[in-house]
XYZ file of C-alpha atoms in Angstrom:
505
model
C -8.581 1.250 8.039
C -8.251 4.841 8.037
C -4.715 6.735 7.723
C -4.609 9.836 10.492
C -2.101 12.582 10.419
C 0.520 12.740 13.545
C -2.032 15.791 15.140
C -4.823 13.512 14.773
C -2.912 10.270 16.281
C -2.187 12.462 19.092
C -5.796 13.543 19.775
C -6.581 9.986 19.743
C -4.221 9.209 22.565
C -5.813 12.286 24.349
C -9.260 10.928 23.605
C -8.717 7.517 25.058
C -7.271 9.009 28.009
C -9.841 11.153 28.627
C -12.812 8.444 27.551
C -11.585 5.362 28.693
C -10.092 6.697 31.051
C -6.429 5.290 31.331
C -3.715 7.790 31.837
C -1.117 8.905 29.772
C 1.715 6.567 31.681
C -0.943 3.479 31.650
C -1.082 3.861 27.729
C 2.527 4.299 27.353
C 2.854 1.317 28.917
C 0.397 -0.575 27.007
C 2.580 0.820 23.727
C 5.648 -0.916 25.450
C 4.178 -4.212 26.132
C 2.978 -4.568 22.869
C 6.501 -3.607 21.263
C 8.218 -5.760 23.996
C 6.205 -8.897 23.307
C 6.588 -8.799 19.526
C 10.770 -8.539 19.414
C 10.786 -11.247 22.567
C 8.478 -13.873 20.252
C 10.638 -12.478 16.959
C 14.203 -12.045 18.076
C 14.761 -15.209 20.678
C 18.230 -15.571 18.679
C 19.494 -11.745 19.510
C 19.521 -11.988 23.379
C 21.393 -8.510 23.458
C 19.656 -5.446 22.476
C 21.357 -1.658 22.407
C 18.117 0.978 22.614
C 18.408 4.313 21.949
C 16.273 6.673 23.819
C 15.552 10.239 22.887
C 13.937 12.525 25.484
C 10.308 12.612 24.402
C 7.363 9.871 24.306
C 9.392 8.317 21.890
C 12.474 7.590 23.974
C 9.913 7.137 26.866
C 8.896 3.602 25.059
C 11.771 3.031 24.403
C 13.075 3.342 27.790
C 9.998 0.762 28.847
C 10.434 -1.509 25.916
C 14.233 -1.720 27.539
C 13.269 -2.484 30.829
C 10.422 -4.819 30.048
C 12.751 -6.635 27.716
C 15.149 -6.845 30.476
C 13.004 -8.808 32.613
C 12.562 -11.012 30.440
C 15.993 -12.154 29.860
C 17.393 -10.136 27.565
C 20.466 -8.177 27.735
C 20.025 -4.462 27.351
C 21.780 -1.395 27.250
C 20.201 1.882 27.303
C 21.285 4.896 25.343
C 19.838 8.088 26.454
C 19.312 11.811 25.762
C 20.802 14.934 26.912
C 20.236 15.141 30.731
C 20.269 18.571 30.123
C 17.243 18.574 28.421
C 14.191 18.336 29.811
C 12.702 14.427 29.757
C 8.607 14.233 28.761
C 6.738 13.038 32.265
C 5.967 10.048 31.055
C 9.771 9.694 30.247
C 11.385 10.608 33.122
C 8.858 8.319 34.830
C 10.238 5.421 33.172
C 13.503 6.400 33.272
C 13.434 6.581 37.037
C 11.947 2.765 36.627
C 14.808 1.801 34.411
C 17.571 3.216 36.854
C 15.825 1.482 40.047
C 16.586 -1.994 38.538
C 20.202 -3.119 39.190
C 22.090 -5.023 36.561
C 21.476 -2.701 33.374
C 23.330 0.131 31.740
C 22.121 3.307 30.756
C 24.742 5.366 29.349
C 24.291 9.420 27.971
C 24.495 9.354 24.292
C 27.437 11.350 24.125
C 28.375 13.580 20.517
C 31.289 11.822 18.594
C 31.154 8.609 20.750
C 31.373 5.364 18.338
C 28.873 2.820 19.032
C 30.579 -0.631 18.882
C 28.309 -3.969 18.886
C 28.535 -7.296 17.977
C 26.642 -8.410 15.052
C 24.171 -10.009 16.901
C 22.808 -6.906 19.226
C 19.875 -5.678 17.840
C 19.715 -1.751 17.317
C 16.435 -0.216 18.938
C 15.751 2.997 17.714
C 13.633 5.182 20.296
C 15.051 8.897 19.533
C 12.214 10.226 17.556
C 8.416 9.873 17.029
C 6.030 11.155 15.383
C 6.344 14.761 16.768
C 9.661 15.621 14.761
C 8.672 18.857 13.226
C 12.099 19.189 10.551
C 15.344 17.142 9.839
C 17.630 15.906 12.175
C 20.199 18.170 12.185
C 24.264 18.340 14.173
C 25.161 15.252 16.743
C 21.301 13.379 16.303
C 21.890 13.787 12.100
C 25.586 12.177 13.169
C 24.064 9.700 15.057
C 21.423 8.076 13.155
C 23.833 8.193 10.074
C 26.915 5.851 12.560
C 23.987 3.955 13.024
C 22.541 3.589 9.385
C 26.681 2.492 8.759
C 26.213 -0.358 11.541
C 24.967 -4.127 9.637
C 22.887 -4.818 12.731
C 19.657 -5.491 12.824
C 17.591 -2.462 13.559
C 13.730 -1.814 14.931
C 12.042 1.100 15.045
C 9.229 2.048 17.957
C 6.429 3.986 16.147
C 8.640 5.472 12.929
C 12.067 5.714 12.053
C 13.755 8.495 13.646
C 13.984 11.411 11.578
C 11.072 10.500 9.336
C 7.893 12.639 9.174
C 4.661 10.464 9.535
C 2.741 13.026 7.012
C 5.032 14.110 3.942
C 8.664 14.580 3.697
C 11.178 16.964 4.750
C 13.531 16.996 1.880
C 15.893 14.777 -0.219
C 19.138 14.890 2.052
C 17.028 14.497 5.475
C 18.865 11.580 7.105
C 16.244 8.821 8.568
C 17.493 5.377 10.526
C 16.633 2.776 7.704
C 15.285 0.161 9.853
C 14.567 -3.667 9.309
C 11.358 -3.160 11.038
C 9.144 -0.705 12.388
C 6.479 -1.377 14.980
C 4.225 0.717 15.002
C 0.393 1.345 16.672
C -3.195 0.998 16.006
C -3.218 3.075 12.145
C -0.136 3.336 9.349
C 1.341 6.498 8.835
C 1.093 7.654 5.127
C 4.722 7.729 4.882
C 5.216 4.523 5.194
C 3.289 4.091 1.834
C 4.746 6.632 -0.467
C 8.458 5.008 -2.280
C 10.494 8.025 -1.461
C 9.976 7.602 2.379
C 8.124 3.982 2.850
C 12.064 2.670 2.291
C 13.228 3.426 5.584
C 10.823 1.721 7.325
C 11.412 -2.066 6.348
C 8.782 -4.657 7.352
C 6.100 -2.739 9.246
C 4.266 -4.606 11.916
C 1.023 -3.046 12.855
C 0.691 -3.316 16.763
C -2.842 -2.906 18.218
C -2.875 -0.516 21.550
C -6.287 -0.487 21.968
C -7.214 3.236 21.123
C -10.847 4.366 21.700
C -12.964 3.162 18.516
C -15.172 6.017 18.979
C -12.922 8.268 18.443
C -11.417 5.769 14.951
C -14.829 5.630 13.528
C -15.914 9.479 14.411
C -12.817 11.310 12.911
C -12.738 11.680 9.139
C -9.761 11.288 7.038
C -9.266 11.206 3.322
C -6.723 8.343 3.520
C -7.503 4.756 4.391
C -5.211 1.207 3.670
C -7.391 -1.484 2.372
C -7.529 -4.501 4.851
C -9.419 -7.630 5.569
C -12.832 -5.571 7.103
C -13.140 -3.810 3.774
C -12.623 -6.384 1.478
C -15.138 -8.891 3.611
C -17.606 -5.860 2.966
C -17.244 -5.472 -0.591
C -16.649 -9.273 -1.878
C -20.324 -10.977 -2.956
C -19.862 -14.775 -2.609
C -21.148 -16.897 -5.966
C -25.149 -17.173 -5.498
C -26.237 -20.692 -6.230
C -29.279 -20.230 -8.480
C -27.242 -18.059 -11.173
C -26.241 -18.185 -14.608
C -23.694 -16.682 -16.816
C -26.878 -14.028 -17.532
C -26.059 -12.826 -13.736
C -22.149 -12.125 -14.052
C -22.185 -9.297 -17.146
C -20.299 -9.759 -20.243
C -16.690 -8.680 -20.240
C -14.891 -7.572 -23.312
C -11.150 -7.401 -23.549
C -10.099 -4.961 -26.245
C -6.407 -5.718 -26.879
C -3.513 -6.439 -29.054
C -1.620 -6.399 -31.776
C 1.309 -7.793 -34.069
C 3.875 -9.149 -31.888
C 1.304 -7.925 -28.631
C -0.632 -10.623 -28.424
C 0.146 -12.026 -25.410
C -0.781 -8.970 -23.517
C -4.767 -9.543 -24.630
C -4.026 -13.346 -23.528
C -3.229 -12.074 -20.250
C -6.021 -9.792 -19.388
C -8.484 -12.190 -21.091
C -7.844 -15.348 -18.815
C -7.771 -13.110 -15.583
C -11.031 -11.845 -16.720
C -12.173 -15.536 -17.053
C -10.318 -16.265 -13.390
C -12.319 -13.387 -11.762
C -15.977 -14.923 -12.654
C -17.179 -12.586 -15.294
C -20.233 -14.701 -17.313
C -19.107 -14.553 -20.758
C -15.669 -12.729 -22.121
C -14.968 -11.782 -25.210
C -11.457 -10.590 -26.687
C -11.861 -7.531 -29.408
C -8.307 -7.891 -31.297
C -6.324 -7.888 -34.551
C -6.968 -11.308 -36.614
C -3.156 -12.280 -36.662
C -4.157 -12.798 -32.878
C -6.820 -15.787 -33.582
C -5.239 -18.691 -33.334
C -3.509 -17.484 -30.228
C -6.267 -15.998 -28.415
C -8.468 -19.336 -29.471
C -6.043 -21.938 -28.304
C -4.940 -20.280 -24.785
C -8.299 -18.908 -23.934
C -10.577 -21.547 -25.432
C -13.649 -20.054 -23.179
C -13.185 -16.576 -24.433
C -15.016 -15.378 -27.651
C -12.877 -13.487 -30.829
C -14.290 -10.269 -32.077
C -12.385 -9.365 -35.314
C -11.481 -5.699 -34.875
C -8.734 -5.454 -37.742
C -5.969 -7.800 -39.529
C -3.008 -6.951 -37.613
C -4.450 -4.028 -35.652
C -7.531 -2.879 -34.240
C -9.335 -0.534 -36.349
C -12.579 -1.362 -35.257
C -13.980 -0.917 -31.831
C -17.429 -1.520 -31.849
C -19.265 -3.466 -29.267
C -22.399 -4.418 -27.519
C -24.188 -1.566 -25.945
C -24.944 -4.100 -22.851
C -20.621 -5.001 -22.405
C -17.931 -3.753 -20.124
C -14.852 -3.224 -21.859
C -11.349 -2.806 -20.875
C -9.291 -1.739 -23.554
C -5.370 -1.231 -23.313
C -3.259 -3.917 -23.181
C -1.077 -4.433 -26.171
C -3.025 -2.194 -28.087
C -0.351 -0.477 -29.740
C -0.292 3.209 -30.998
C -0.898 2.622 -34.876
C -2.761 5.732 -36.698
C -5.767 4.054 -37.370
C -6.213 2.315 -34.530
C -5.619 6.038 -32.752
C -8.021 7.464 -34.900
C -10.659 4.303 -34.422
C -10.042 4.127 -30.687
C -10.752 8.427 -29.982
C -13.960 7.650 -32.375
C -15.259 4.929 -30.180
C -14.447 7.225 -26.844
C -16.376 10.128 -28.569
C -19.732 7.580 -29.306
C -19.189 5.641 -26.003
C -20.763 6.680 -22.133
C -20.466 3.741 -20.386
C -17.825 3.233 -17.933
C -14.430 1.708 -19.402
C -11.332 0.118 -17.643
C -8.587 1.709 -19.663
C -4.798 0.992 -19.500
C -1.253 1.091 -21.519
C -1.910 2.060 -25.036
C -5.153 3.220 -24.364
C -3.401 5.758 -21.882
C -0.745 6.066 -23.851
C -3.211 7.311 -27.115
C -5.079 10.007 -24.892
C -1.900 11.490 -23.230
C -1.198 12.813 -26.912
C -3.425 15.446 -26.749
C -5.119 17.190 -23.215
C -8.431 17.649 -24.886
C -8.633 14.008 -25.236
C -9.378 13.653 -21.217
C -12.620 15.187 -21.867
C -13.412 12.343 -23.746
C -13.178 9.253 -21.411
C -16.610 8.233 -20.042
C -17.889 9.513 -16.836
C -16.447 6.873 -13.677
C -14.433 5.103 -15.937
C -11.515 3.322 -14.332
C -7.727 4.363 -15.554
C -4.703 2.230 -14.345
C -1.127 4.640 -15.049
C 1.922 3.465 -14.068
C 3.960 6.611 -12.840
C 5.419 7.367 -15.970
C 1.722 7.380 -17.809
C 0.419 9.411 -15.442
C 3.161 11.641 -16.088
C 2.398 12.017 -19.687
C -1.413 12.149 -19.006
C -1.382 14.784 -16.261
C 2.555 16.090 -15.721
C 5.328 15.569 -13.898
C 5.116 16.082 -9.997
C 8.415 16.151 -7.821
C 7.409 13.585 -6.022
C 4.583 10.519 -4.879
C 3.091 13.174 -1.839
C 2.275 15.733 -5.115
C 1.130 13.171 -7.615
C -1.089 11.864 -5.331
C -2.279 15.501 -4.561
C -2.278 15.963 -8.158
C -3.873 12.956 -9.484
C -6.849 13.607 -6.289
C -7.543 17.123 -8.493
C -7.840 15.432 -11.537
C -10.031 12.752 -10.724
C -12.307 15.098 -9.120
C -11.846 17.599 -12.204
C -13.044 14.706 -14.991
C -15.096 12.334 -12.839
C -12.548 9.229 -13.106
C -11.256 6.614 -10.836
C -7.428 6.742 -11.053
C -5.531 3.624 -10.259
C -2.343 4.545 -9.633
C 0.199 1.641 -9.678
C 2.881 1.829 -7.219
C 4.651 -0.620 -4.523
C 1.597 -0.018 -2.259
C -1.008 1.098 -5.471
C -3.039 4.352 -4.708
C -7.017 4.448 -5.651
C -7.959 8.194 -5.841
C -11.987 8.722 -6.248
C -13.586 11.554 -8.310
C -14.957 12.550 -4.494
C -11.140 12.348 -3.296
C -10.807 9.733 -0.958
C -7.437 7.874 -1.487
C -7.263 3.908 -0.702
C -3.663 2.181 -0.333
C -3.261 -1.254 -1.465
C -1.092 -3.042 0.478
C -1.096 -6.584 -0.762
C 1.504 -7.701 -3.479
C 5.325 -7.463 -3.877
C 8.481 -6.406 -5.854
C 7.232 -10.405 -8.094
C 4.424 -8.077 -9.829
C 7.284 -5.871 -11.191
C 7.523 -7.813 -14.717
C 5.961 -7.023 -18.011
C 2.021 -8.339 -18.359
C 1.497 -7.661 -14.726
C -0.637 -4.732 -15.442
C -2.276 -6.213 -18.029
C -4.021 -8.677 -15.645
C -4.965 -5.979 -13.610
C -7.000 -4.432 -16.269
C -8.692 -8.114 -16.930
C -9.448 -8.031 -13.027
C -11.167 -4.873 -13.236
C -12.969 -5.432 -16.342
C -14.839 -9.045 -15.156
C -15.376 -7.247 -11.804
C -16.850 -4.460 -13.014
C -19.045 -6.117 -15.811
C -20.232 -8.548 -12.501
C -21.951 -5.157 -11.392
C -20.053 -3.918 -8.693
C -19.808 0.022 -8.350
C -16.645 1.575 -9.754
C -15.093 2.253 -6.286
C -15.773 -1.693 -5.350
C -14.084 -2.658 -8.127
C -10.948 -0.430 -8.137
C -10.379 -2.068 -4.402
C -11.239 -5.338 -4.634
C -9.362 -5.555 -8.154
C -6.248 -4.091 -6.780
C -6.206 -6.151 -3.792
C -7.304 -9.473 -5.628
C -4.319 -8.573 -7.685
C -1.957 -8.020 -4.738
C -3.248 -10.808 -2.955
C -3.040 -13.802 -6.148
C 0.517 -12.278 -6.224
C 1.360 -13.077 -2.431
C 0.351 -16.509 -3.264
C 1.995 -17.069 -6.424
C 5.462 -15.617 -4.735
C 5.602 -17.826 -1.894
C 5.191 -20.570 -4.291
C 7.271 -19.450 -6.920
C 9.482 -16.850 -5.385
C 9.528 -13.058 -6.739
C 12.175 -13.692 -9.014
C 11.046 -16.240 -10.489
C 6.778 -15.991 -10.635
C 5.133 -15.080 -13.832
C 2.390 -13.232 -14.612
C 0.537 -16.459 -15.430
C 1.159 -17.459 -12.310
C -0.720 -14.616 -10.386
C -3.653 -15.721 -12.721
C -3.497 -19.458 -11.532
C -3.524 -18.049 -7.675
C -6.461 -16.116 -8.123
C -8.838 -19.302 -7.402
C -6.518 -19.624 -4.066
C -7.384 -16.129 -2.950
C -11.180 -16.625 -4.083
C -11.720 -19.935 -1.773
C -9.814 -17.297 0.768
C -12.686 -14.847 0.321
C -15.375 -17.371 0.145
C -14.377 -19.505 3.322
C -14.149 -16.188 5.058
C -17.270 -15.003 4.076
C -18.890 -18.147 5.415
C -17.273 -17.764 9.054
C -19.137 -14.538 9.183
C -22.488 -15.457 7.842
């Protein structure tokens, strides 16, 4: 699903007017409905709602949303902007609808006035859409922060007033922190990044019906993974195969007292379906590795760290996880990058080892696949002042050295050497433990020996990942899943894909 800019969401209103043709009124409408029917079926226990209206589009569905929700039982009061200013058309249109009804109050939002409700009325917010060109500012910046001070529930039409839908304003801006936003047809990239994505709570993507022309003509850089892509992507188990068919993954990982961190990416390398794995680690690791990954093979790369990297010219390796930062193993690990051109999955120490020197990026293999948490990437590439710039940042540099960056956040960013940026949107706050990453790099490593491209496996990994950890949190809750749990739900997720890819055959 692509990601479009506010200028281009609003040129896809204008198409679907023009192509479809509805009018401008008809689709506000249709954006009302949609927002009306999801708090009725979601909020039958908050009968009274208070929604605040600005004086554009915005405040325009929210001013249909009210009356809508009205007639169907609810009790609403209406908030509204300056009469002094002038309403949008299609807002005064439905203001004029709101006022003809009898029985509910719409009040002028009036500077200084304090907004008392009980704690079940639910908080609209309607002031401000996507056109806000620069921070709230005097009696709306007073507003939304009486309202951000308020425990009631709050929903958002579209985006959180006072939030940009492209980048971000600045550190004090002051943006209504909503329980939910409800928004249309495409995410808004702020909604992704940490430093903005905060305010908007649970989003619930509402579909409006937009011209698919125009969604599948118009380019963007940006795109969330969903279900179509994945569906695309994900190659079902063929029945006449053998281990031969599914590559030969090799986990290069660990050492004294890190052990369990080559454990980890090993059995989610099994879990993903590579044909044969192998784990390349120190021999104080044997016993371990050999007991809790019995179908695994041991490479002996050192005694209690890895000094010797060599491989199979026909393997996929992913090399990282509790690899440690030991001299020789430094010294062994740059050798084997220098004599090595196939693509590798590399994370933690691995990252960790190159960052030490810039003329060590030069030496990862062409497409490989690199997984930094925000600090990594920080010591691979610098530090940015924020998620919108490392993103920019870590586009450059994936272009610049030919790499796939993987770059681990709440919603994970892939970044392509070509530049096109994928959010992940699977997974929760569970995944935020030690080891997490580690199966991530197994993931990658068994999908990308099974012979998908590099860009196939960066998003089904990442979303496999997500996904096993949805599973194991509902189960387990966040608090309390492990790492080996997300391994044991990746068979969950797989029956997932594979019943869904039968539907569609």
């Amino acid at each position: 699903m692509k990601v479009f800019t506010a200028e281009q969401i609003r040129s896809w209103d204008q198409f679907t007017i023009s192509h479809e043709p509805v009018s401008s009124i008809q689709l506000m409408e249709r954006v009302s409905m949609a927002a009306a029917h999801w708090i009725s079926e979601h909020c039958k226990n908050h009968k009274k709602l208070a929604v605040f209206c600005g004086n554009g589009n915005n405040g325009g569905d929210g001013l249909a949303v009210a009356r809508i929700l009205y007639l169907k039982g609810f009790d609403v009061d209406v908030f509204v902007g300056d009469s002094k200013r002038k309403f949008s058309e299609d807002a005064s249109v439905n203001l004029k609808r709101l006022r003809d009804l009898s029985g509910i109050s719409v009040r002028k939002l009036s500077p200084g006035e304090h907004y008392n409700f009980d704690e079940k009325t639910i908080i609209v917010d309607a002031l401000f859409g996507t056109g806000l060109s620069r921070p709230l500012e005097g009696d709306n910046k007073k507003l939304v922060e009486q309202l951000n001070n308020k425990k009631n529930s709050k929903i958002s039409i579209d985006i959180p007033s006072g939030l940009s839908a492209d980048g971000i304003f600045d550190d004090s801006s002051v943006i209504l922190k909503a329980d939910y936003t409800l928004t249309f047809q495409c995410w808004k990239r702020t909604f992704l990044h940490p430093e903005t994505g905060k305010y908007t709570g649970k989003v619930v993507l509402l579909d409006i019906d937009l011209s698919k022309t125009y969604a599948e003509t118009t380019g963007s850089d940006y795109s969330v993974i969903d279900d179509q892509l994945i569906g695309s992507i994900f190659i079902p188990r063929q029945e006449f195969s053998h281990k031969g068919t599914y590559g030969k993954a090799v986990i290069v990982g660990g050492s004294y007292g890190k052990i369990g961190a080559a454990v980890l990416a090993t059995r989610s390398a099994l879990k993903t379906g590579a044909g044969l794995t192998f784990t390349l680690a120190p021999e104080c690791g044997y016993d371990i590795l050999q007991l809790s990954c019995p179908e695994a093979m041991f490479i002996k790369g050192g005694d209690t760290f890895i000094f010797n990297f060599e491989t199979d010219k026909d393997v996929t390796c992913g090399v990282g996880p509790g690899l440690g930062t030991h001299s020789g193993t430094e010294k062994s690990f740059l050798s084997f990058l220098k004599s090595h051109s196939q693509p590798l999955v590399l994370d933690a120490d691995a990252l960790n080892i190159i960052s030490k020197d810039q003329k060590n990026l030069k030496l990862i293999p062409k497409k490989s696949i690199i997984t930094p948490h925000p600090k990594e990437f920080e010591r691979l590439f610098g530090n940015t002042d924020n998620s919108f710039k490392r993103l920019e940042l870590a586009r450059k540099k994936a272009k610049e050295l030919n790499l796939y960056i993987i770059l681990k956040d709440h919603h994970t960013q892939i970044i392509t050497p070509h530049g096109k940026v994928f959010y992940n949107i699977t997974g929760n706050a569970g995944l935020a433990k030690g080891g997490s990453g580690d199966i991530l790099t197994g993931i990658l490593t068994s999908l990308l020996a099974q012979k998908y491209s590099e860009e196939e496996t960066c998003i089904l990994g990442v979303w496999l990942h997500g996904r096993a950890a949805d599973v194991a949190s509902e189960k387990h809750s966040k608090e309390s899943m492990l790492p080996t749990d997300v391994i044991d739900a990746l068979g969950t997720v797989f029956e997932e894909l594979n019943r869904k890819a039968e539907r569609n055959l």
